[in-house]
C-alpha cells in the first residue's frame, strides 16, 4: 500500500540523489572546463547526459547491494530508511560546514546501518556486505591512483619523442571529451544506483516488491533523472575545481585521471560494489600529480580525504541512530 | 649514502597497504588487492633502480 510516508521517503531519496549530482558535478566537468576543451554550459550538458544513460550500460547491481547487502531486508522499515536518509543528509551538511570532503555514499551506508541497529540491533547488519564495502573504501582510491599514474606514464613514454606538441595537445583535448563522458557514465552508474537501492529497500520494507526483486523501471529512470538534473544545476555554480584543488592538471593529465577513475568505477559498478566517486577521482588526480614529483600534490587535501574515510561511516551511523531514537520518541 | 628516493618509498607504502587489504577482501575480489600491490611494487622497484643508478653516475658526467 502506498502511504504518504512512503512518498515522503522516496522524495527525500531523490532529493539526496539530486544533491549528489549537484555536489559531484565538479568532478565530472572540472578538467574539460579548466583546459577549455568545452565551455561550462556544454560541459554540464555533456556530463548530465552521460550520467542519465548509465543505467543502459551497467544494470543495477550496486542498487541490489544497497538494498540487500547492508541491512537485513527484514529490518528495513519506513522509519529505518527515513532515519538513515535524514542522518546521512545531516552528516553531509555538517561535514560540508566543517569543510571535510566526505562521501555521500558512505554517509548513506553508515546512516542506514545506524538506523537499522537502533531498530533491530547489531544482528540486522549484513557482515559480508559491510566487509566488501569497507575494503573498497580504501581500495578504490588506491586503484584510481595507480591507474592514473600508470596511464599517464604510458602516455608519456609513448609520445616523449613526438615533436609536434600542438597537434599532440589537440589530440589529448579530444581525448578528454571521451574520458569526461566515461567518468560521468561511471558516476551515474555508481551514485544513482545508491538511491535506487534505498528506494528498492523501502519498497521491500513496505512489501510492495519482494526481497531480491529487480529494481522497477520507474525507480531506475527517476534516480537517473534526479542525478542528471543535479549535475546540470550543480555545474553552473562551480568556481573551484577538483583538479586545481589537488594538483595543476594539463589536458593529458586530466584525460589520464578521468580514464583511471572511469575504469575503476566501471569495474565497481559491474561488480556491484558501492564506492565513493569523489574519493576515486581524488586518488586518480593524486596519481597523475605524482608523475611530476610528490610535492606537486597538495597532500593537505588528500589527507582530509583520509580523515573522511575514517569518520564518515561511524559519524553518519551515530547521527542516524540518534535520529531513529528521536523519531521513536516523537 | 645511497637513498632510493621518495617516490619509491611512496609506492612501497601503497603496495604494503594493498597487501594488508588482501585478507579482509572478499575472496572473489582478492585479485584486485593483489593487482594493486603488484603494480605499486613494480613502480617502487622502478623508481628505486632509477634513483640508485642516478646515484652511481659520477658528478658532471653527461649520460
Short mmCIF file of C-alpha atoms in Angstrom, two decimals:
data_model
loop_
_atom_site.label_atom_id
_atom_site.label_comp_id
_atom_site.label_asym_id
_atom_site.label_seq_id
_atom_site.Cartn_x
_atom_site.Cartn_y
_atom_site.Cartn_z
CA UNK A 1 0.00 0.00 0.00
CA UNK A 2 1.37 3.40 -1.00
CA UNK A 3 1.30 5.71 2.02
CA UNK A 4 2.18 9.38 2.47
CA UNK A 5 5.22 8.28 4.48
CA UNK A 6 6.44 6.13 1.60
CA UNK A 7 6.07 9.01 -0.85
CA UNK A 8 7.97 11.35 1.51
CA UNK A 9 10.86 8.87 1.91
CA UNK A 10 11.10 8.36 -1.87
CA UNK A 11 11.06 12.15 -2.36
CA UNK A 12 13.88 12.56 0.20
CA UNK A 13 15.88 9.79 -1.50
CA UNK A 14 15.51 11.54 -4.89
CA UNK A 15 16.47 14.88 -3.31
CA UNK A 16 19.58 13.17 -1.88
CA UNK A 17 20.35 11.92 -5.41
CA UNK A 18 19.82 15.39 -6.90
CA UNK A 19 22.25 16.97 -4.41
CA UNK A 20 24.72 14.16 -5.05
CA UNK A 21 24.76 15.17 -8.74
CA UNK A 22 24.83 18.85 -7.76
CA UNK A 23 27.80 18.31 -5.43
CA UNK A 24 29.76 15.98 -7.73
CA UNK A 25 29.27 17.90 -10.98
CA UNK A 26 32.69 19.48 -10.34
CA UNK A 27 34.36 16.08 -10.57
CA UNK A 28 32.81 15.35 -13.94
CA UNK A 29 33.47 18.63 -15.72
CA UNK A 30 36.42 20.16 -13.85
CA UNK A 31 39.15 19.14 -16.23
CA UNK A 32 37.30 19.72 -19.52
CA UNK A 33 36.36 23.22 -18.41
CA UNK A 34 39.72 24.17 -16.88
CA UNK A 35 41.57 23.07 -20.04
CA UNK A 36 38.93 24.87 -22.20
CA UNK A 37 38.00 21.78 -24.16
CA UNK A 38 34.32 22.60 -23.59
CA UNK A 39 32.51 25.70 -22.39
CA UNK A 40 30.94 25.28 -18.93
CA UNK A 41 27.45 25.22 -20.49
CA UNK A 42 28.23 22.40 -22.93
CA UNK A 43 30.32 20.51 -20.35
CA UNK A 44 27.42 20.46 -17.89
CA UNK A 45 25.01 19.11 -20.51
CA UNK A 46 27.62 16.56 -21.64
CA UNK A 47 28.10 15.26 -18.08
CA UNK A 48 24.35 15.30 -17.31
CA UNK A 49 23.57 13.26 -20.43
CA UNK A 50 26.12 10.54 -19.64
CA UNK A 51 25.01 10.44 -16.00
CA UNK A 52 21.47 9.79 -17.21
CA UNK A 53 22.21 6.99 -19.68
CA UNK A 54 24.44 5.00 -17.27
CA UNK A 55 21.67 2.51 -16.41
CA UNK A 56 21.59 1.35 -20.04
CA UNK A 57 25.22 0.22 -19.77
CA UNK A 58 25.72 -1.06 -16.23
CA UNK A 59 22.48 -2.54 -14.95
CA UNK A 60 21.56 -2.25 -11.25
CA UNK A 61 23.95 -4.47 -9.26
CA UNK A 62 25.03 -1.64 -6.95
CA UNK A 63 21.36 -0.91 -6.14
CA UNK A 64 20.85 -4.57 -5.23
CA UNK A 65 23.89 -4.42 -2.89
CA UNK A 66 22.50 -1.33 -1.11
CA UNK A 67 19.02 -2.87 -0.79
CA UNK A 68 20.05 -6.38 0.32
CA UNK A 69 23.70 -6.45 1.50
CA UNK A 70 23.96 -3.57 4.02
CA UNK A 71 20.98 -4.26 6.28
CA UNK A 72 18.90 -7.45 6.52
CA UNK A 73 15.81 -6.77 4.34
CA UNK A 74 13.59 -7.77 7.26
CA UNK A 75 14.87 -4.83 9.33
CA UNK A 76 14.15 -2.24 6.64
CA UNK A 77 11.09 -0.38 7.81
CA UNK A 78 9.97 3.01 6.55
CA UNK A 79 11.24 4.61 9.78
CA UNK A 80 14.67 2.97 9.39
CA UNK A 81 15.14 4.19 5.81
CA UNK A 82 13.79 7.65 6.70
CA UNK A 83 16.12 7.99 9.72
CA UNK A 84 19.03 6.67 7.66
CA UNK A 85 18.44 9.22 4.90
CA UNK A 86 17.93 12.13 7.28
CA UNK A 87 21.04 11.11 9.24
CA UNK A 88 23.11 10.87 6.04
CA UNK A 89 21.92 14.29 4.85
CA UNK A 90 22.58 15.81 8.30
CA UNK A 91 26.10 14.32 8.30
CA UNK A 92 26.73 15.64 4.78
CA UNK A 93 25.64 19.13 5.82
CA UNK A 94 27.74 19.02 8.99
CA UNK A 95 30.89 17.94 7.15
CA UNK A 96 30.23 20.45 4.35
CA UNK A 97 30.12 23.14 7.04
CA UNK A 98 33.37 21.80 8.57
CA UNK A 99 34.98 21.61 5.09
CA UNK A 100 35.58 17.83 5.13
CA UNK A 101 35.37 16.17 1.68
CA UNK A 102 33.18 13.29 2.80
CA UNK A 103 31.42 10.79 0.60
CA UNK A 104 27.61 10.92 0.36
CA UNK A 105 27.67 7.22 -0.49
CA UNK A 106 29.45 6.26 2.71
CA UNK A 107 27.16 8.57 4.69
CA UNK A 108 24.17 6.76 3.22
CA UNK A 109 25.57 3.33 4.14
CA UNK A 110 26.53 4.46 7.66
CA UNK A 111 23.13 6.15 8.07
CA UNK A 112 21.13 3.09 7.03
CA UNK A 113 23.24 0.91 9.34
CA UNK A 114 22.83 3.26 12.33
CA UNK A 115 19.06 3.41 11.97
CA UNK A 116 18.80 -0.37 11.49
CA UNK A 117 20.88 -1.07 14.62
CA UNK A 118 18.69 1.35 16.61
CA UNK A 119 15.62 -0.53 15.35
CA UNK A 120 16.67 -4.19 15.42
CA UNK A 121 20.14 -4.46 16.98
CA UNK A 122 23.56 -5.36 15.54
CA UNK A 123 22.30 -8.61 14.04
CA UNK A 124 20.39 -6.57 11.44
CA UNK A 125 23.67 -5.73 9.66
CA UNK A 126 24.97 -7.96 6.86
CA UNK A 127 28.62 -8.59 7.77
CA UNK A 128 29.72 -9.81 4.32
CA UNK A 129 28.23 -6.74 2.59
CA UNK A 130 29.88 -4.39 5.06
CA UNK A 131 33.21 -6.14 4.62
CA UNK A 132 33.08 -5.68 0.84
CA UNK A 133 32.13 -2.00 1.14
CA UNK A 134 34.73 -1.28 3.86
CA UNK A 135 37.61 -2.83 1.89
CA UNK A 136 36.74 -0.90 -1.25
CA UNK A 137 36.56 2.41 0.66
CA UNK A 138 40.36 2.11 0.78
CA UNK A 139 40.96 0.04 -2.34
CA UNK A 140 39.05 2.19 -4.88
CA UNK A 141 41.16 5.38 -4.40
CA UNK A 142 44.32 3.23 -4.44
CA UNK A 143 43.21 1.62 -7.70
CA UNK A 144 42.41 5.08 -9.12
CA UNK A 145 45.82 6.37 -8.00
CA UNK A 146 47.78 3.50 -9.53
CA UNK A 147 45.81 3.50 -12.79
CA UNK A 148 46.08 7.32 -13.11
CA UNK A 149 49.82 7.17 -12.58
CA UNK A 150 50.31 4.19 -14.92
CA UNK A 151 48.16 5.60 -17.74
CA UNK A 152 49.99 8.94 -17.67
CA UNK A 153 53.41 7.24 -17.56
CA UNK A 154 52.45 5.06 -20.55
CA UNK A 155 51.24 8.12 -22.48
CA UNK A 156 54.46 9.99 -21.64
CA UNK A 157 56.64 7.06 -22.70
CA UNK A 158 54.69 6.62 -25.93
CA UNK A 159 54.82 10.26 -27.00
CA UNK A 160 58.03 11.61 -25.44
CA UNK A 161 59.83 11.77 -28.81
CA UNK A 162 56.88 13.31 -30.63
CA UNK A 163 57.85 16.79 -31.84
CA UNK A 164 54.51 18.32 -32.83
CA UNK A 165 53.34 19.40 -29.40
CA UNK A 166 50.37 21.48 -30.63
CA UNK A 167 48.95 18.54 -32.52
CA UNK A 168 49.52 16.27 -29.55
CA UNK A 169 47.70 18.65 -27.19
CA UNK A 170 44.78 18.84 -29.62
CA UNK A 171 44.57 15.04 -29.52
CA UNK A 172 44.59 14.98 -25.72
CA UNK A 173 41.90 17.67 -25.60
CA UNK A 174 39.69 15.47 -27.80
CA UNK A 175 40.58 12.50 -25.61
CA UNK A 176 39.26 14.44 -22.62
CA UNK A 177 35.83 14.55 -24.23
CA UNK A 178 35.77 10.76 -24.16
CA UNK A 179 37.32 10.45 -20.68
CA UNK A 180 34.90 13.03 -19.18
CA UNK A 181 31.98 11.16 -20.74
CA UNK A 182 33.31 7.87 -19.37
CA UNK A 183 33.71 9.32 -15.88
CA UNK A 184 30.16 10.75 -15.97
CA UNK A 185 28.91 7.35 -17.06
CA UNK A 186 30.72 5.72 -14.11
CA UNK A 187 29.38 8.38 -11.74
CA UNK A 188 25.80 7.89 -12.96
CA UNK A 189 26.19 4.13 -12.68
CA UNK A 190 27.53 4.18 -9.14
CA UNK A 191 25.85 7.08 -7.37
CA UNK A 192 22.37 6.98 -8.92
CA UNK A 193 22.21 3.28 -8.08
CA UNK A 194 22.67 4.03 -4.39
CA UNK A 195 19.41 5.98 -4.45
CA UNK A 196 17.76 3.19 -6.45
CA UNK A 197 18.94 0.81 -3.71
CA UNK A 198 17.39 2.98 -0.98
CA UNK A 199 14.07 3.22 -2.83
CA UNK A 200 14.15 -0.52 -3.53
CA UNK A 201 14.83 -1.12 0.19
CA UNK A 202 11.85 0.98 1.20
CA UNK A 203 9.63 -0.79 -1.36
CA UNK A 204 10.78 -4.14 0.06
CA UNK A 205 10.14 -2.82 3.59
CA UNK A 206 6.61 -1.76 2.60
CA UNK A 207 6.11 -5.20 0.97
CA UNK A 208 5.31 -3.57 -2.37
CA UNK A 209 8.05 -5.65 -4.05
CA UNK A 210 9.50 -9.00 -2.78
CA UNK A 211 13.04 -9.44 -1.40
CA UNK A 212 15.64 -9.81 -4.21
CA UNK A 213 13.22 -8.26 -6.74
CA UNK A 214 14.81 -6.32 -9.64
CA UNK A 215 14.72 -2.53 -9.47
CA UNK A 216 11.44 -1.28 -11.04
CA UNK A 217 11.96 0.79 -14.21
CA UNK A 218 10.29 3.90 -12.76
CA UNK A 219 12.81 3.82 -9.88
CA UNK A 220 15.72 3.50 -12.32
CA UNK A 221 14.51 6.36 -14.52
CA UNK A 222 13.65 8.72 -11.65
CA UNK A 223 17.03 8.15 -9.91
CA UNK A 224 18.99 8.66 -13.15
CA UNK A 225 16.94 11.77 -13.95
CA UNK A 226 17.49 13.21 -10.45
CA UNK A 227 21.28 12.79 -10.62
CA UNK A 228 21.41 14.18 -14.19
CA UNK A 229 19.36 17.24 -13.18
CA UNK A 230 21.56 17.71 -10.11
CA UNK A 231 24.67 17.59 -12.30
CA UNK A 232 23.15 20.11 -14.71
CA UNK A 233 22.25 22.57 -11.93
CA UNK A 234 25.41 21.99 -9.89
CA UNK A 235 27.69 22.65 -12.83
CA UNK A 236 26.66 26.28 -13.03
CA UNK A 237 27.89 27.03 -9.53
CA UNK A 238 31.36 25.57 -9.83
CA UNK A 239 34.14 28.02 -9.16
CA UNK A 240 36.92 25.97 -7.63
CA UNK A 241 37.53 22.73 -9.42
CA UNK A 242 38.56 19.40 -8.01
CA UNK A 243 41.50 19.31 -10.43
CA UNK A 244 43.11 22.59 -9.40
CA UNK A 245 42.49 21.97 -5.71
CA UNK A 246 44.68 18.88 -5.58
CA UNK A 247 47.24 19.45 -8.32
CA UNK A 248 47.50 21.52 -11.52
CA UNK A 249 46.26 19.47 -14.48
CA UNK A 250 47.20 19.65 -18.17
CA UNK A 251 44.90 18.10 -20.83
CA UNK A 252 46.93 14.88 -20.82
CA UNK A 253 46.77 14.68 -17.01
CA UNK A 254 43.03 15.36 -16.97
CA UNK A 255 42.46 12.69 -19.58
CA UNK A 256 44.55 10.15 -17.65
CA UNK A 257 42.91 10.90 -14.28
CA UNK A 258 39.39 10.67 -15.70
CA UNK A 259 40.17 7.49 -17.62
CA UNK A 260 41.63 5.87 -14.48
CA UNK A 261 38.66 6.89 -12.33
CA UNK A 262 36.22 5.78 -15.03
CA UNK A 263 37.91 2.36 -15.31
CA UNK A 264 37.70 1.93 -11.53
CA UNK A 265 34.02 2.96 -11.45
CA UNK A 266 33.16 0.71 -14.41
CA UNK A 267 34.67 -2.24 -12.56
CA UNK A 268 32.93 -1.50 -9.24
CA UNK A 269 29.55 -0.83 -10.93
CA UNK A 270 29.88 -4.10 -12.83
CA UNK A 271 30.82 -5.97 -9.63
CA UNK A 272 28.02 -4.33 -7.59
CA UNK A 273 30.34 -2.58 -5.14
CA UNK A 274 29.23 0.88 -3.94
CA UNK A 275 32.28 3.18 -3.83
CA UNK A 276 32.83 6.90 -3.46
CA UNK A 277 33.22 8.56 -6.86
CA UNK A 278 34.79 11.60 -5.20
CA UNK A 279 37.46 9.54 -3.47
CA UNK A 280 38.14 7.57 -6.65
CA UNK A 281 38.77 10.68 -8.79
CA UNK A 282 40.80 12.19 -5.92
CA UNK A 283 43.02 9.10 -5.93
CA UNK A 284 43.40 9.30 -9.71
CA UNK A 285 44.34 13.00 -9.59
CA UNK A 286 46.91 12.29 -6.85
CA UNK A 287 48.33 9.52 -9.09
CA UNK A 288 48.64 11.92 -12.02
CA UNK A 289 50.25 14.57 -9.79
CA UNK A 290 52.76 12.01 -8.54
CA UNK A 291 54.20 11.60 -12.07
CA UNK A 292 55.80 15.06 -11.70
CA UNK A 293 57.01 14.92 -8.12
CA UNK A 294 55.42 14.12 -4.77
CA UNK A 295 55.43 17.79 -3.76
CA UNK A 296 53.20 18.59 -6.80
CA UNK A 297 50.34 17.02 -4.85
CA UNK A 298 48.59 19.10 -2.21
CA UNK A 299 48.78 16.46 0.49
CA UNK A 300 46.65 18.54 2.84
CA UNK A 301 43.60 17.95 0.62
CA UNK A 302 44.48 14.27 0.16
CA UNK A 303 44.90 13.95 3.96
CA UNK A 304 41.43 15.38 4.52
CA UNK A 305 40.06 12.65 2.25
CA UNK A 306 41.70 10.07 4.52
CA UNK A 307 40.00 11.67 7.53
CA UNK A 308 36.75 11.48 5.61
CA UNK A 309 37.34 7.74 5.12
CA UNK A 310 37.75 7.24 8.83
CA UNK A 311 34.93 9.46 10.07
CA UNK A 312 32.04 9.17 7.62
CA UNK A 313 30.53 5.74 8.28
CA UNK A 314 30.78 5.94 12.11
CA UNK A 315 29.67 9.59 12.06
CA UNK A 316 26.59 9.01 9.89
CA UNK A 317 25.88 5.84 11.89
CA UNK A 318 25.71 7.79 15.17
CA UNK A 319 23.63 10.65 13.70
CA UNK A 320 21.08 8.20 12.22
CA UNK A 321 20.98 6.14 15.40
CA UNK A 322 20.08 9.31 17.33
CA UNK A 323 17.57 10.32 14.63
CA UNK A 324 15.79 6.97 14.90
CA UNK A 325 15.56 7.30 18.71
CA UNK A 326 14.13 10.82 18.31
CA UNK A 327 11.52 9.64 15.78
CA UNK A 328 10.64 6.70 18.02
CA UNK A 329 10.00 9.06 20.94
CA UNK A 330 8.04 11.54 18.81
CA UNK B 1 74.89 7.42 1.43
CA UNK B 2 72.64 5.81 -1.18
CA UNK B 3 68.92 6.57 -0.89
CA UNK B 4 66.11 5.18 -3.01
CA UNK B 5 64.05 8.34 -3.36
CA UNK B 6 60.69 9.45 -2.01
CA UNK B 7 58.59 8.11 -4.87
CA UNK B 8 59.98 4.61 -4.40
CA UNK B 9 59.05 4.77 -0.71
CA UNK B 10 55.64 6.16 -1.57
CA UNK B 11 54.81 3.29 -3.93
CA UNK B 12 56.28 0.78 -1.48
CA UNK B 13 53.84 2.07 1.16
CA UNK B 14 50.94 1.86 -1.33
CA UNK B 15 51.98 -1.72 -2.11
CA UNK B 16 52.07 -2.64 1.59
CA UNK B 17 48.63 -1.10 2.24
CA UNK B 18 47.25 -3.08 -0.72
CA UNK B 19 48.83 -6.27 0.66
CA UNK B 20 47.19 -5.63 4.03
CA UNK B 21 43.82 -5.50 2.23
CA UNK B 22 44.22 -8.94 0.62
CA UNK B 23 42.97 -10.86 3.67
CA UNK B 24 39.90 -8.78 4.57
CA UNK B 25 38.91 -8.59 0.87
CA UNK B 26 36.10 -10.98 -0.14
CA UNK B 27 37.68 -13.98 -1.94
CA UNK B 28 36.18 -13.10 -5.35
CA UNK B 29 37.81 -9.64 -5.26
CA UNK B 30 41.22 -10.55 -3.78
CA UNK B 31 42.78 -10.29 -7.21
CA UNK B 32 42.12 -6.51 -7.11
CA UNK B 33 44.20 -6.14 -3.94
CA UNK B 34 46.95 -8.37 -5.42
CA UNK B 35 46.86 -6.35 -8.65
CA UNK B 36 47.26 -3.05 -6.73
CA UNK B 37 50.06 -4.48 -4.57
CA UNK B 38 51.89 -5.81 -7.65
CA UNK B 39 51.52 -2.62 -9.69
CA UNK B 40 52.66 -0.43 -6.79
CA UNK B 41 55.63 -2.77 -6.13
CA UNK B 42 56.57 -2.57 -9.82
CA UNK B 43 56.71 1.26 -9.69
CA UNK B 44 58.54 1.18 -6.34
CA UNK B 45 61.23 -1.09 -7.79
CA UNK B 46 61.50 1.00 -10.96
CA UNK B 47 61.93 4.26 -9.02
CA UNK B 48 64.38 2.61 -6.63
CA UNK B 49 66.51 1.34 -9.54
CA UNK B 50 66.27 4.76 -11.18
CA UNK B 51 67.48 6.62 -8.09
CA UNK B 52 70.22 4.05 -7.40
CA UNK B 53 71.53 4.26 -10.96
CA UNK B 54 71.41 8.07 -10.78
CA UNK B 55 73.49 7.99 -7.58
CA UNK B 56 76.09 5.78 -9.38
CA UNK B 57 76.61 8.40 -12.09
CA UNK B 58 79.77 10.47 -11.34
CA UNK B 59 79.05 14.18 -10.82
CA UNK B 60 79.32 16.18 -14.03
CA UNK B 61 79.22 13.16 -16.34
CA UNK B 62 76.70 13.58 -19.14
CA UNK B 63 74.73 10.44 -19.98
#
